[in-house]
Short mmCIF file of C-alpha atoms in Angstrom, two decimals:
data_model
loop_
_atom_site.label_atom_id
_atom_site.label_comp_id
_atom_site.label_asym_id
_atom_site.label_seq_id
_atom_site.Cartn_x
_atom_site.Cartn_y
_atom_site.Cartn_z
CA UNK J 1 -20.20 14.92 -19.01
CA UNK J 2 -17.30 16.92 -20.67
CA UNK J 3 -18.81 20.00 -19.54
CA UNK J 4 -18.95 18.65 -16.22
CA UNK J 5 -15.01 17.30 -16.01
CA UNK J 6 -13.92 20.97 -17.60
CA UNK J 7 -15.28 22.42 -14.67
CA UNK J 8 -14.06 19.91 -12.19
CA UNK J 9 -10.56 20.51 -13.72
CA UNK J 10 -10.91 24.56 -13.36
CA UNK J 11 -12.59 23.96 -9.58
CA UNK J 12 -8.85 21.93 -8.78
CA UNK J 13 -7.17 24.60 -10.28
CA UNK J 14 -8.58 27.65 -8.77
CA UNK J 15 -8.39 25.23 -5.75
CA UNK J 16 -4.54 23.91 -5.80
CA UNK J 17 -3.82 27.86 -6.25
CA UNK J 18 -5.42 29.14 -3.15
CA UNK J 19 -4.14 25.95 -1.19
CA UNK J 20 -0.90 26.87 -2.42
CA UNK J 21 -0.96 30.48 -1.58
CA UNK J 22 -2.05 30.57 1.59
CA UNK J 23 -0.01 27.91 2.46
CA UNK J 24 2.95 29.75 1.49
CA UNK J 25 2.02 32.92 3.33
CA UNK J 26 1.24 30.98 6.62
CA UNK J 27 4.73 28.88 6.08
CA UNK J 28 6.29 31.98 5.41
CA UNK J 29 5.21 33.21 9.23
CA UNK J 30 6.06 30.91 11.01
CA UNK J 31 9.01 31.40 13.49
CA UNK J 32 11.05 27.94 12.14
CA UNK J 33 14.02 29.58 10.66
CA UNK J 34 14.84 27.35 7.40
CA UNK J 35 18.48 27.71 7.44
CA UNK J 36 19.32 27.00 10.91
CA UNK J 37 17.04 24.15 9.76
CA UNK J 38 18.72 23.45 6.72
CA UNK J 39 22.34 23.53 8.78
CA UNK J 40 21.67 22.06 11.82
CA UNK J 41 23.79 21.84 14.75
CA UNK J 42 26.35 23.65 12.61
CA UNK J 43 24.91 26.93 12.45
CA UNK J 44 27.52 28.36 15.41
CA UNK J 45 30.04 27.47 12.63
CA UNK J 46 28.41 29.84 10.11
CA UNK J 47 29.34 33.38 9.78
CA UNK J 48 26.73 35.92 8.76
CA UNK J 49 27.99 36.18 5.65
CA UNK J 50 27.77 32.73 4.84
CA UNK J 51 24.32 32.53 5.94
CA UNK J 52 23.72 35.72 3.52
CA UNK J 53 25.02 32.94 0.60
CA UNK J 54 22.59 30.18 2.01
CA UNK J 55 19.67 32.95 1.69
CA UNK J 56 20.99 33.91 -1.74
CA UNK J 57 21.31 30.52 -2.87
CA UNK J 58 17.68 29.90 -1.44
CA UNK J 59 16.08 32.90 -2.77
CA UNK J 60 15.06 33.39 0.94
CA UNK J 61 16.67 37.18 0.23
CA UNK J 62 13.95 38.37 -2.02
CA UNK J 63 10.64 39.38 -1.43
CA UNK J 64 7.45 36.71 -0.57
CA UNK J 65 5.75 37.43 -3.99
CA UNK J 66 9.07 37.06 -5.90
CA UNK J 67 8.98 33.52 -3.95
CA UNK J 68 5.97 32.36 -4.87
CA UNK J 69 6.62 33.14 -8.25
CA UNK J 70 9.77 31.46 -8.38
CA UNK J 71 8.30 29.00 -6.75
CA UNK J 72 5.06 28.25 -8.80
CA UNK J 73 7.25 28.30 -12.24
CA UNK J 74 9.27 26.03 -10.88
CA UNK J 75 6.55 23.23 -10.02
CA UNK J 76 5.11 24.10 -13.88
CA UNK J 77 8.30 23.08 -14.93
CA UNK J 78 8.26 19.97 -13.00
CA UNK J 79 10.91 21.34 -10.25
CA UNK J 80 9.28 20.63 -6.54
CA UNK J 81 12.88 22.01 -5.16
CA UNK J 82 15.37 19.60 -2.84
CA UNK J 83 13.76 18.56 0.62
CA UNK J 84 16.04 20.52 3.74
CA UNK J 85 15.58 17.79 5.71
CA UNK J 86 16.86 14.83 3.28
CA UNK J 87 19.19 16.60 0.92
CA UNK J 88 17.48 14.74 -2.09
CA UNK J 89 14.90 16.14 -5.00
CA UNK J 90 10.83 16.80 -3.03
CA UNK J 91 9.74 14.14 -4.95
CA UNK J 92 11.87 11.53 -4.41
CA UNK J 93 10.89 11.56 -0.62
CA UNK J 94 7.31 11.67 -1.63
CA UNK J 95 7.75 8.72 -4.25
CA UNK J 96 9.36 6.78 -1.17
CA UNK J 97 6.31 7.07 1.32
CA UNK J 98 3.56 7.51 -1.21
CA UNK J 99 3.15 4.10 -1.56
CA UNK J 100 3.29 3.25 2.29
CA UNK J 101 0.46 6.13 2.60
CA UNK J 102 -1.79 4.65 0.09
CA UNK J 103 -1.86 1.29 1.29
CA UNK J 104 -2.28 2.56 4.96
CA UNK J 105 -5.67 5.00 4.02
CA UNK J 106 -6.59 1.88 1.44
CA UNK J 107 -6.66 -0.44 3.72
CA UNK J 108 -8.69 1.72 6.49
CA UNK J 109 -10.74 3.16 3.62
CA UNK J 110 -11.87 -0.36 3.38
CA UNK J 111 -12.64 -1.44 6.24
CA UNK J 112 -14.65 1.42 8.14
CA UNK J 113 -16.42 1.57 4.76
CA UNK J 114 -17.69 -2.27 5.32
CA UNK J 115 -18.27 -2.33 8.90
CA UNK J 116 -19.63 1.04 9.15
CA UNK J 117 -22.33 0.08 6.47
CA UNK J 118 -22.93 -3.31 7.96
CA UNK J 119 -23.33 -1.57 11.65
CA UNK J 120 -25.93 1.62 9.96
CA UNK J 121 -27.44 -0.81 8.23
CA UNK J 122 -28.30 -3.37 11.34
CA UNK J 123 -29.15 -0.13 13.63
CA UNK J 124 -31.52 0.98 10.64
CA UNK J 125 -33.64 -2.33 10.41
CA UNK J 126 -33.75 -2.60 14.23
CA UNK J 127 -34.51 0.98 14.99
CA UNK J 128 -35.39 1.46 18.49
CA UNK J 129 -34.13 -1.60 19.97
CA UNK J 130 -31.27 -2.14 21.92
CA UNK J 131 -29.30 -3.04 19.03
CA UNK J 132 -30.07 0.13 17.59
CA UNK J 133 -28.88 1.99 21.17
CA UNK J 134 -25.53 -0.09 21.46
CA UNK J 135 -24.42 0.84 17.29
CA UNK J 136 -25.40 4.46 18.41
CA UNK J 137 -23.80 4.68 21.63
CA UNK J 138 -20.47 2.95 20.18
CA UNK J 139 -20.49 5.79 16.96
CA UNK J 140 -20.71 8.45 19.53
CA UNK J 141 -17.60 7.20 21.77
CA UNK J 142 -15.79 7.23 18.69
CA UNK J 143 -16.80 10.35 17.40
CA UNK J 144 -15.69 11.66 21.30
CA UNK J 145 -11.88 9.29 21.01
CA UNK J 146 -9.08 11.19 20.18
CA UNK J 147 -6.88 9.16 17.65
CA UNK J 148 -3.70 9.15 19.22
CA UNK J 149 -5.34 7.54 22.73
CA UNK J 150 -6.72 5.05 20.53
CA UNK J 151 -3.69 4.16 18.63
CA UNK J 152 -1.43 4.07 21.99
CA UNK J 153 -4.14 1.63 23.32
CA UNK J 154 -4.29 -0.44 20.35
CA UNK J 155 -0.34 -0.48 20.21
CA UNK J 156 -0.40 -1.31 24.33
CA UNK J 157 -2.93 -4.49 23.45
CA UNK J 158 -1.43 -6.03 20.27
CA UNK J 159 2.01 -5.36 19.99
CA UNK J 160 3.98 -5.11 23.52
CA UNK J 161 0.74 -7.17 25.24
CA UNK J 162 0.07 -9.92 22.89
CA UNK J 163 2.54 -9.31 20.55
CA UNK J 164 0.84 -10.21 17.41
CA UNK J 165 1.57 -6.80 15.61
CA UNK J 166 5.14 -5.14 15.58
CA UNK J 167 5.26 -1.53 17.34
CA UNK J 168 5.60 0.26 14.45
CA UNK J 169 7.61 0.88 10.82
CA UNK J 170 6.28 0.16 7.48
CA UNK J 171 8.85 -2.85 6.84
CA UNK J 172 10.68 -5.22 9.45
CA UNK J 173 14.10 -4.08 11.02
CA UNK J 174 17.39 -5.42 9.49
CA UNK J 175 16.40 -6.15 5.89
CA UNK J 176 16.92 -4.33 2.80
CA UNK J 177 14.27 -2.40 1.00
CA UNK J 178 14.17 -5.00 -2.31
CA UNK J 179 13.78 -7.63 0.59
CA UNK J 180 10.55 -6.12 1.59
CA UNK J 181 7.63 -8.25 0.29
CA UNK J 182 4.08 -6.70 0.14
CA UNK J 183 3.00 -8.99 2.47
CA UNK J 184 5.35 -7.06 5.27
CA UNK J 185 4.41 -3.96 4.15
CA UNK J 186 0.75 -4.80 4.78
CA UNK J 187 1.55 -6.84 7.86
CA UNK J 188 3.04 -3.53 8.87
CA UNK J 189 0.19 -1.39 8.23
CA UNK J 190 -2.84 -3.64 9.80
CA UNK J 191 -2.32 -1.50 13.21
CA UNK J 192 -2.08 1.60 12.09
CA UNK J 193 -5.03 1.03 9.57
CA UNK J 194 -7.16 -0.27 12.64
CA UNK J 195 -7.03 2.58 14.31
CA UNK J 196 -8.11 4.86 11.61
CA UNK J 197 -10.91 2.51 10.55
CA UNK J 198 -12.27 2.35 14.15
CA UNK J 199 -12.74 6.15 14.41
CA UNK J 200 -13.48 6.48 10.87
CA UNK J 201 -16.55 3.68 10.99
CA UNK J 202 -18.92 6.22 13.25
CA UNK J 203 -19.41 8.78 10.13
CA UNK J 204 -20.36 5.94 8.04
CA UNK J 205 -22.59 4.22 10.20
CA UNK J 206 -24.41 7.30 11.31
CA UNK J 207 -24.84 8.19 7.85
CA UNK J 208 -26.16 4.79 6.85
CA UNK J 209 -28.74 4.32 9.47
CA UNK J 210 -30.19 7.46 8.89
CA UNK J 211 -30.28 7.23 4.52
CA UNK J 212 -31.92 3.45 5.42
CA UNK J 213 -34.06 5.37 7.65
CA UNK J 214 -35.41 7.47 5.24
CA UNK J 215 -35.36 4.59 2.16
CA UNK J 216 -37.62 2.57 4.88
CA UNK J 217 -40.20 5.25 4.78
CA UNK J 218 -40.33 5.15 1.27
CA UNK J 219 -44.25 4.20 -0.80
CA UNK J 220 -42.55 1.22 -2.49
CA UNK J 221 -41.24 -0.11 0.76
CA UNK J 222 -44.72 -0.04 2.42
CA UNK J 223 -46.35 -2.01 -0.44
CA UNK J 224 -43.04 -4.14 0.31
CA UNK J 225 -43.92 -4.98 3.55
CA UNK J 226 -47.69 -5.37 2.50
CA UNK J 227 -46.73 -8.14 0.22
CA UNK J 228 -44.87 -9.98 2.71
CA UNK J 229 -41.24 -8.53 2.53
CA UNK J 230 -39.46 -8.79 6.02
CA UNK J 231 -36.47 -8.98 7.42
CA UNK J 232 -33.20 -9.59 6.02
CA UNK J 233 -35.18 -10.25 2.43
CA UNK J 234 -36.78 -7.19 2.72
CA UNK J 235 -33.33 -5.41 2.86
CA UNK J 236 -31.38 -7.24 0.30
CA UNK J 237 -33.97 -6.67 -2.04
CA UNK J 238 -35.40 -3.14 -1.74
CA UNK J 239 -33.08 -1.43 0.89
CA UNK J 240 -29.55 -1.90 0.47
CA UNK J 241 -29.30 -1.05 -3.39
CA UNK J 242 -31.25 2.40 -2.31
CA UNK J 243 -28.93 3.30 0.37
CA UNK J 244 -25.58 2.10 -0.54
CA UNK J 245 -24.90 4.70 -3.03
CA UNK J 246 -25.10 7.65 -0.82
CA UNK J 247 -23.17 5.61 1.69
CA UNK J 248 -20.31 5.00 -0.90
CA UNK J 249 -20.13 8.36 -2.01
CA UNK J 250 -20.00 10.00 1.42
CA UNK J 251 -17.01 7.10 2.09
CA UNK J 252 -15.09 8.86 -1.09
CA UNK J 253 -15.87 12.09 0.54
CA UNK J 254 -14.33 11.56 3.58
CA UNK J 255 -10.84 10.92 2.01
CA UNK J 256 -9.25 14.33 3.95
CA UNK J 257 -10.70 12.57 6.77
CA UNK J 258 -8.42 10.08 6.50
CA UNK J 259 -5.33 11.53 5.42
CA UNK J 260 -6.02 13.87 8.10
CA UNK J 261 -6.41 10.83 10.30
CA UNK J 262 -3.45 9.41 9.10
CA UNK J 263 -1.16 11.97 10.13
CA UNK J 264 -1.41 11.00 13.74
CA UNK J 265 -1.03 7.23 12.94
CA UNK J 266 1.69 7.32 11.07
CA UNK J 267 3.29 9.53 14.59
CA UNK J 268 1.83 7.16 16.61
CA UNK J 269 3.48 4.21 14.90
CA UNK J 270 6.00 5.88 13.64
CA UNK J 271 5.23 4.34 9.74
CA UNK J 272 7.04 6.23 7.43
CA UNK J 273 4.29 8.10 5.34
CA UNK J 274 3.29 11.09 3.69
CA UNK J 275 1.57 12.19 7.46
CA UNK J 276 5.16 11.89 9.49
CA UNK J 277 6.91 13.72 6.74
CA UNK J 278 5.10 16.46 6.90
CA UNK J 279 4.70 17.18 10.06
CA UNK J 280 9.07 16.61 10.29
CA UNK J 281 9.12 19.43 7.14
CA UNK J 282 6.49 21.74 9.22
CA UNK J 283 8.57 21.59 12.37
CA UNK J 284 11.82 21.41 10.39
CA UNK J 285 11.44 24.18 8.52
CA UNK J 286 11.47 22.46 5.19
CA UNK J 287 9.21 24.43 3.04
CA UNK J 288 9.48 22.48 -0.40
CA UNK J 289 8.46 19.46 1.30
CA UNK J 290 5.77 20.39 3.19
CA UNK J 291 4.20 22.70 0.48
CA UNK J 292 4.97 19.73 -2.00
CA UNK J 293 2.77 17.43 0.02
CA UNK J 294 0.37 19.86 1.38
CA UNK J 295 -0.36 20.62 -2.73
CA UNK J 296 -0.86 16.53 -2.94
CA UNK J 297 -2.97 15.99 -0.24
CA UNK J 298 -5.49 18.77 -1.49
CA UNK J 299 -5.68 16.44 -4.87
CA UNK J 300 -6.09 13.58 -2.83
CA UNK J 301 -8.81 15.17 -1.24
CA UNK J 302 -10.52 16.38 -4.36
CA UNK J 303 -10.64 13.22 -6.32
CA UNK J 304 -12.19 11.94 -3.44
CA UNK J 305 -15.18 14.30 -3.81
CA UNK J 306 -14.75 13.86 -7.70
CA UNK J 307 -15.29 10.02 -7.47
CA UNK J 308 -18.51 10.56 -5.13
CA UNK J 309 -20.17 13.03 -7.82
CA UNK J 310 -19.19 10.53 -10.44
CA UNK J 311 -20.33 7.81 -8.50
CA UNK J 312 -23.93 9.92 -8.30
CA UNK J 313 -23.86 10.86 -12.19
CA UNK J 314 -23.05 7.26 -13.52
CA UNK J 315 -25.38 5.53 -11.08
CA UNK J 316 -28.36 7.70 -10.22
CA UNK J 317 -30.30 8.05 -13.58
CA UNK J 318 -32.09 11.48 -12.16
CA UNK J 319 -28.98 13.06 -11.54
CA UNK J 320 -28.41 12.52 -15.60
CA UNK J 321 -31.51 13.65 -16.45
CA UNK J 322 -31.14 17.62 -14.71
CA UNK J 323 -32.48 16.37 -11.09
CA UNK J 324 -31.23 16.66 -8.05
CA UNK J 325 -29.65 14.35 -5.09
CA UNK J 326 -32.20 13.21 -2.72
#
């Protein structure tokens, strides 16, 4: 097991270096000039030799590897640099939304995980009906539904229709932020969560039906059914232990899915999260901020795939012994 987390820990950082490279060289490109960014509607006030400063003061006047290096020692040291956009330390914007991001990919972690293994699992144990047709057809219109159309239609229905969700945010309108309770925050982020959890239920479900598929087929499932196993008993008891660990684990998986996913959300609803800031730093021109994040979001994304081999190692007893994943 040591073995195992010493090369886990030089797979992230072989991993976060790459990310972090090629980030910088494609940031670095892009035609989003960082101090007319950085200045704003000023910049016709700025003489070329203050902007020369600006670049100085930046380090935007040496060369891209100097950068990086600069750059990388800094975030060794603990320095993520001061956002463009918000005039404050990288971190402090990111300690602001984390939390709103976490509780928004939580919460629609959660639920396509449950419904999408309650849906496989029905399709699975009533395989060619027209139960098993209607879970099917339903994953592959949401495989097919952009995110945004869904979330607009979503918004259109509960908030300005019925009005039992508010339009967007993370907290209500007029308050303070030590006013907030975590019940608004969640109240908040029910909408938004939906509509990740909707799209993000088809992978899952797919997934499920087919493992439960293949755990159905099974020996000790026919001599099951030849002792009188049916049914719901027959699933409880043989099938869902057998398939809900490769379900789980391909649920940690699919955490870039979801912050992915929750990108457009947060744009949709405008919910102040990781996702909106960094799309405002990539259109903004703030490079600390967006390479900040993009650096977070590729750990986010590997302890998701760290949990589901852990998951495999702690539960599968073959997998401990030298074997391999079925």
């Amino acid at each position: 097991m040591a073995v195992a987390i010493i090369k886990k820990l030089l797979r992230l950082v072989l991993l976060l270096f790459a990310v972090s490279l090629l980030t910088f060289l494609l940031v670095s490109m892009s035609p989003v000039d960082p101090v007319r960014a950085y200045i704003g509607a000023d910049m016709l006030l700025v003489s070329p030799e203050q902007r020369e400063l600006i670049e100085a003061y930046w380090g935007l006047d040496q060369s891209l590897f100097t950068q990086y290096l600069q750059w990388i020692s800094s975030i060794l040291s603990g320095d993520f640099g001061t956002s463009l956009i918000h005039r404050v330390p990288v971190m402090d914007v990111i300690a602001d939304r984390f939390f709103s991001s976490i509780l928004l990919i939580a919460l629609a972690w959660l639920m396509s995980g449950i419904l999408g293994i309650v849906l496989g699992s029905i399709a699975a144990m009533k395989k060619g009906t027209w139960i098993d047709r209607f879970i099917k057809g339903y994953c592959y219109l949401l495989l097919s539904t952009p995110g945004f159309w869904l979330g607009i239609l979503l918004m259109m229905v509960f908030s300005v229709w019925l009005g039992i969700f508010p339009t967007g945010l993370s907290a209500p309108i007029g308050i303070t932020t030590s006013e907030v309770t975590f019940a608004d925050r969640l109240y908040h982020a029910i909408l938004p969560a939906l509509t990740l959890s909707i799209i993000g239920v088809a992978n899952v479900c797919l997934h499920t039906r087919e493992k439960l598929l293949d755990v159905l087929k099974t020996a000790y499932i026919l001599q099951a059914r030849a002792n009188g196993y049916a049914g719901i008993r027959l699933f409880m008891r043989h099938g869902l232990r057998n398939m809900l660990l490769p379900a789980i684990s391909v649920h940690f998986a699919s955490f870039g899915e979801l912050f992915g996913g929750a990108i457009i959300a947060e744009q949709v609803f405008s919910y102040p999260g990781l996702g909106q800031a960094v799309v405002d730093a990539g259109l903004q021109g703030d490079m600390p901020l967006f390479l900040a994040i993009v650096l977070i979001s590729a750990i986010f994304v590997f302890v998701g795939n760290w949990i589901a081999d852990i998951l495999y190692l702690v539960l599968d007893p073959r997998l401990r012994k030298g074997g391999s994943r079925s």
